[in-house]
Tab-separated table of C-alpha atoms in Angstrom:
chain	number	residue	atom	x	y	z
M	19	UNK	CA	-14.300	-18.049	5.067
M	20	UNK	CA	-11.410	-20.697	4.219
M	21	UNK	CA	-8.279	-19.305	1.927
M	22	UNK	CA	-9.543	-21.824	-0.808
M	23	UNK	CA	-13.852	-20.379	-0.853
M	24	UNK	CA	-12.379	-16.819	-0.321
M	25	UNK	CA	-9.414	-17.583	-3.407
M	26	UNK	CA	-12.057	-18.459	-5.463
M	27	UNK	CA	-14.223	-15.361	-4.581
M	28	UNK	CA	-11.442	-13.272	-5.571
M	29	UNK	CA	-10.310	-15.230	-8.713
M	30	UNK	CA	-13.742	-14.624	-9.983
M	31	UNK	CA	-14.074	-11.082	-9.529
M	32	UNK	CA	-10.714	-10.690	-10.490
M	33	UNK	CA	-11.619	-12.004	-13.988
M	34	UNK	CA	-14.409	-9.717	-14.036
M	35	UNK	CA	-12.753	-6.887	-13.078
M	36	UNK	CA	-9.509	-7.634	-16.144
M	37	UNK	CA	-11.968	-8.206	-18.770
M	38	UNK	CA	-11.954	-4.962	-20.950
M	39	UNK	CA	-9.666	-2.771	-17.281
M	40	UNK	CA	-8.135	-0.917	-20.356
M	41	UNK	CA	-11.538	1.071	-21.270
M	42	UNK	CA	-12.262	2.005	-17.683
M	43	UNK	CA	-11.209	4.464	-15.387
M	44	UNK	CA	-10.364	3.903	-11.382
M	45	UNK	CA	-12.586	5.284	-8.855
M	46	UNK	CA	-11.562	7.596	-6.560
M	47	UNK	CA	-13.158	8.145	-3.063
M	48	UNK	CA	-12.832	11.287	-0.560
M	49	UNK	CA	-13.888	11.577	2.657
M	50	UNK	CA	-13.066	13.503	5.877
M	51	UNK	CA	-12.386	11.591	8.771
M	52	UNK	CA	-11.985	13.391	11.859
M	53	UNK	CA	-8.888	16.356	10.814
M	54	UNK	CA	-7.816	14.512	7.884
M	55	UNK	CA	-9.782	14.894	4.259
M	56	UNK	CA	-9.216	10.980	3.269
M	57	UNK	CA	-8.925	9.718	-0.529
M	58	UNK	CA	-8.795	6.100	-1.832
M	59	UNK	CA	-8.061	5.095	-5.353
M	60	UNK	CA	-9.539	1.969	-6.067
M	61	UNK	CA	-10.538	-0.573	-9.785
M	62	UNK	CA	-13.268	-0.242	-11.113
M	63	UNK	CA	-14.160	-3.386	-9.993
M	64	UNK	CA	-12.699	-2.257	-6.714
M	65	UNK	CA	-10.895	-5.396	-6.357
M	66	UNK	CA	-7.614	-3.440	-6.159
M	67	UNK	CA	-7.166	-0.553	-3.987
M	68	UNK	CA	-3.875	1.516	-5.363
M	69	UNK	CA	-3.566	3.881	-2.794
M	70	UNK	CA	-4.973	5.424	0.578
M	71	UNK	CA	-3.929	9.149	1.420
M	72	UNK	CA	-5.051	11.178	4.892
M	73	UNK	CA	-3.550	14.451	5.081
M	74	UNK	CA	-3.973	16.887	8.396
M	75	UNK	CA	-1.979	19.792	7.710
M	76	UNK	CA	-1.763	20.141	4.048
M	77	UNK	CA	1.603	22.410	4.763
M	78	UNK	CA	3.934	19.950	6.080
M	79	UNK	CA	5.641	17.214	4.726
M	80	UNK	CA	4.472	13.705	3.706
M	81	UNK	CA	5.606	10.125	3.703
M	82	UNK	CA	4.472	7.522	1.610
M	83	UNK	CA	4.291	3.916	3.231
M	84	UNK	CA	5.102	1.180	0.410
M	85	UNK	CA	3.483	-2.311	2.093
M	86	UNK	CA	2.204	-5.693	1.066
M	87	UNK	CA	-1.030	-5.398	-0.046
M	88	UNK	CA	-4.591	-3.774	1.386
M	89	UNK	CA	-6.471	-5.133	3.972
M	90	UNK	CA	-9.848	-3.462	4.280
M	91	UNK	CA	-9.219	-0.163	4.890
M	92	UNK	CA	-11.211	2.537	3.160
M	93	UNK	CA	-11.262	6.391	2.773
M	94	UNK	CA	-13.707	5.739	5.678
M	95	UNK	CA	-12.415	3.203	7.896
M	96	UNK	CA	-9.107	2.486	9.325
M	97	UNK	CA	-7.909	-1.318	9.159
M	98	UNK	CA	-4.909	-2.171	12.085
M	99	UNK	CA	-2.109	-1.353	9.986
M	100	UNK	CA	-3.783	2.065	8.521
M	101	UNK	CA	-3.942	3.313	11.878
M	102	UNK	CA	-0.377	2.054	12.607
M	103	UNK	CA	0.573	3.861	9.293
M	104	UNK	CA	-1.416	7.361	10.631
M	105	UNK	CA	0.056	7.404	14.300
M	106	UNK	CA	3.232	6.786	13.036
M	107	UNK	CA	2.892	9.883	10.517
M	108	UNK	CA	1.609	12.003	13.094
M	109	UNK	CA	3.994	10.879	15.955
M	110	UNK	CA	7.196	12.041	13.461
M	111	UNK	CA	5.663	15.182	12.339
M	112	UNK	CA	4.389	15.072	9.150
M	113	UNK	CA	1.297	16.301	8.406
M	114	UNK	CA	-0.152	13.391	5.778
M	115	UNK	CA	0.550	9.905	4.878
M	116	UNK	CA	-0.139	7.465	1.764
M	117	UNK	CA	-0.284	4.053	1.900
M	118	UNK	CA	0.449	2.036	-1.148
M	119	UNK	CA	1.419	-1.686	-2.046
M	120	UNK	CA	3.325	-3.850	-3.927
M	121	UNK	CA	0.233	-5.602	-4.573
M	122	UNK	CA	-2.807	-3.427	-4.892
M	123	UNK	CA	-5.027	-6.675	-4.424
M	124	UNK	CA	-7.275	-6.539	-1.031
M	125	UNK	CA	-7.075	-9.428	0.813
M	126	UNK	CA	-7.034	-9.800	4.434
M	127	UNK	CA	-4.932	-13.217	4.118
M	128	UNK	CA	-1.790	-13.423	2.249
M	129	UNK	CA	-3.099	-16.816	0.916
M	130	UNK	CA	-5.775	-15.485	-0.854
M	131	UNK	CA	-3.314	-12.635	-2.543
M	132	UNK	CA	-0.774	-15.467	-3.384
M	133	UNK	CA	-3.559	-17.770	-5.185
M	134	UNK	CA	-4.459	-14.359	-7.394
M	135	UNK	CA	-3.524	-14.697	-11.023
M	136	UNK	CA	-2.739	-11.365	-10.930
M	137	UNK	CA	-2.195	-10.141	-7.285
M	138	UNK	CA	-0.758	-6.829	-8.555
M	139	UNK	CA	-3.424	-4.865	-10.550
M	140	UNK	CA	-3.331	-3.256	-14.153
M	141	UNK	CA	-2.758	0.269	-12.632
M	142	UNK	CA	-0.493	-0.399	-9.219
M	143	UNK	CA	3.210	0.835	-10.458
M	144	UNK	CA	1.459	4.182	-11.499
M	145	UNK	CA	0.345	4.695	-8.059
M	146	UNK	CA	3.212	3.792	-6.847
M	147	UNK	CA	4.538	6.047	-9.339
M	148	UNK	CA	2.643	8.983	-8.186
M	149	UNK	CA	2.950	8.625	-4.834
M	150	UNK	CA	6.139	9.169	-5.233
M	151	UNK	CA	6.058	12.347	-6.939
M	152	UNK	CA	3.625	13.354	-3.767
M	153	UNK	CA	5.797	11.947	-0.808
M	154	UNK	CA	8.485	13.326	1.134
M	155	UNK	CA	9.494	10.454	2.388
M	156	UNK	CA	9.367	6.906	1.181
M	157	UNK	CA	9.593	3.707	4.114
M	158	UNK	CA	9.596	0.010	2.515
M	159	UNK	CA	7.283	-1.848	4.681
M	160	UNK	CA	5.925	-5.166	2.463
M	161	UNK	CA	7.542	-7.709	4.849
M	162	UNK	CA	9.136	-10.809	4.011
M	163	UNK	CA	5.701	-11.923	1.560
M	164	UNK	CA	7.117	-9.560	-0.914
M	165	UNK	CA	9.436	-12.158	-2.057
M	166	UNK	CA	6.395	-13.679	-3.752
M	167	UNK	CA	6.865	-13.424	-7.678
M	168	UNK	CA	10.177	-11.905	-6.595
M	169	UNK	CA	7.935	-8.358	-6.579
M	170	UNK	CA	9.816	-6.575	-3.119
M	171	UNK	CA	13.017	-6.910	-5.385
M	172	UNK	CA	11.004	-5.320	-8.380
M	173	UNK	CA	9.302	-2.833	-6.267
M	174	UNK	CA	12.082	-1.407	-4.921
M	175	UNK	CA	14.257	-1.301	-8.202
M	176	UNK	CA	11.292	0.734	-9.425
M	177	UNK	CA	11.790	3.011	-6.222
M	178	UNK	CA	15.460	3.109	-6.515
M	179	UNK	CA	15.172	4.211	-9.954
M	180	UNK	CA	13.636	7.540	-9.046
M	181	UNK	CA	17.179	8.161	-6.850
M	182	UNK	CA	14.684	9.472	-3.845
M	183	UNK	CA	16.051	7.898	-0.571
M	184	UNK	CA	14.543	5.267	0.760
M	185	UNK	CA	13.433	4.126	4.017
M	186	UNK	CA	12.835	1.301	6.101
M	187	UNK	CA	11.570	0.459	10.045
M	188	UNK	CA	13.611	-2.733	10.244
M	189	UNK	CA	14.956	-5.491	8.063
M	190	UNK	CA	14.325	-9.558	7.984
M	191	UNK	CA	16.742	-11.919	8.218
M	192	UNK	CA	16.862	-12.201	4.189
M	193	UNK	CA	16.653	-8.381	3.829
M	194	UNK	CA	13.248	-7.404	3.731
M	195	UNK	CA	11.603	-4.558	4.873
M	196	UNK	CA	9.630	-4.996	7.724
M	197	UNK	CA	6.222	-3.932	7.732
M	198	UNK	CA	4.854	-1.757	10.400
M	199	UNK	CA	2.587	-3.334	12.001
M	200	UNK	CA	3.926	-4.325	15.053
M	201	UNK	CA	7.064	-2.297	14.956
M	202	UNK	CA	7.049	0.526	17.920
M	203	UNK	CA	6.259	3.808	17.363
M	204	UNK	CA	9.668	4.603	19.484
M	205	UNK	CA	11.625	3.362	16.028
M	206	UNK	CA	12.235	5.985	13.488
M	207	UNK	CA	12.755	5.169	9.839
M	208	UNK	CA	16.226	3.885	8.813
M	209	UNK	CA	17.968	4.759	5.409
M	210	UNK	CA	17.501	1.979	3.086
M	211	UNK	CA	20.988	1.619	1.456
């Protein structure tokens, strides 16, 4: 599907979905994959997904992943970058992992998130927000896209503003946190100062 028919698919349910967002509720989605009991939080519409959480050992610590926006990963289904996300958690020892987004649109192509009126979603900072509050450990991952609508720099004041530490795999040239998707497992997460 071009960025232009598929821009238009998702401009139209995105108006659905904002007409009258304030009088409904998200869904929420569980499932167990394999070890890990998996929940998404999705619209109502379910053109936004807000956040993705897999959690194997309930007892250990967990890291959040802040990142551009979903793909098409589900509580079911891994996309490339949730699996990234999962063998990274596992590989430094913690024993769950959220994913969240500066924009909580799902898109496969940054094009089609760009040409969104609003890529972000009504309910995406209070995700972000609560992951947070969950997490051990936050790592920026959105990549240099986040500079669209200047939101990386507004994500991560929101972040900063907690005081938690936060964490990054790698930088861009213009300071951006790089997102994880083909970073190597061998580097661990940097202090984001």
């Amino acid at each position: 599907m071009s960025g232009g028919l598929a821009g238009l698919l998702v401009a139209t349910e995105l108006a659905r979905c904002q007409r009258g967002w304030q009088d409904k509720a998200m869904i929420t989605r569980s499932h167990t994959k394999g070890d890990a009991p998996s929940t998404a939080v999705y619209s109502d519409c379910e053109t936004f997904r807000y956040s993705l959480t897999r959690v194997w050992d309930p007892a250990d610590k967990r890291v959040m992943f802040v990142m551009l926006n979903p793909s098409k990963a589900t509580e079911v289904q891994n996309d490339p970058t949730i699996e990234r996300c999962e063998r990274r958690a596992r590989a430094l020892g913690f024993g769950g992992f959220q994913a969240t987004n500066i924009f909580g649109i799902r898109a496969t192509d940054p094009r089609v998130m760009r040409q969104a009126a609003d890529p972000e979603g009504p309910d995406n900072k209070v995700a972000i927000r609560a992951g947070l509050d969950w997490a051990d450990m936050v790592i920026c991952a959105w990549g240099t896209h986040g500079a669209h609508r200047d939101q990386g720099r507004s994500i991560e004041a929101l972040l900063r503003e907690t005081g938690k530490p936060l964490h990054h795999l790698g930088l861009s040239k213009h300071g951006h946190p790089k997102h994880p998707l083909y970073i190597a497992y061998s580097q661990r997460p940097l202090l984001w100062t």
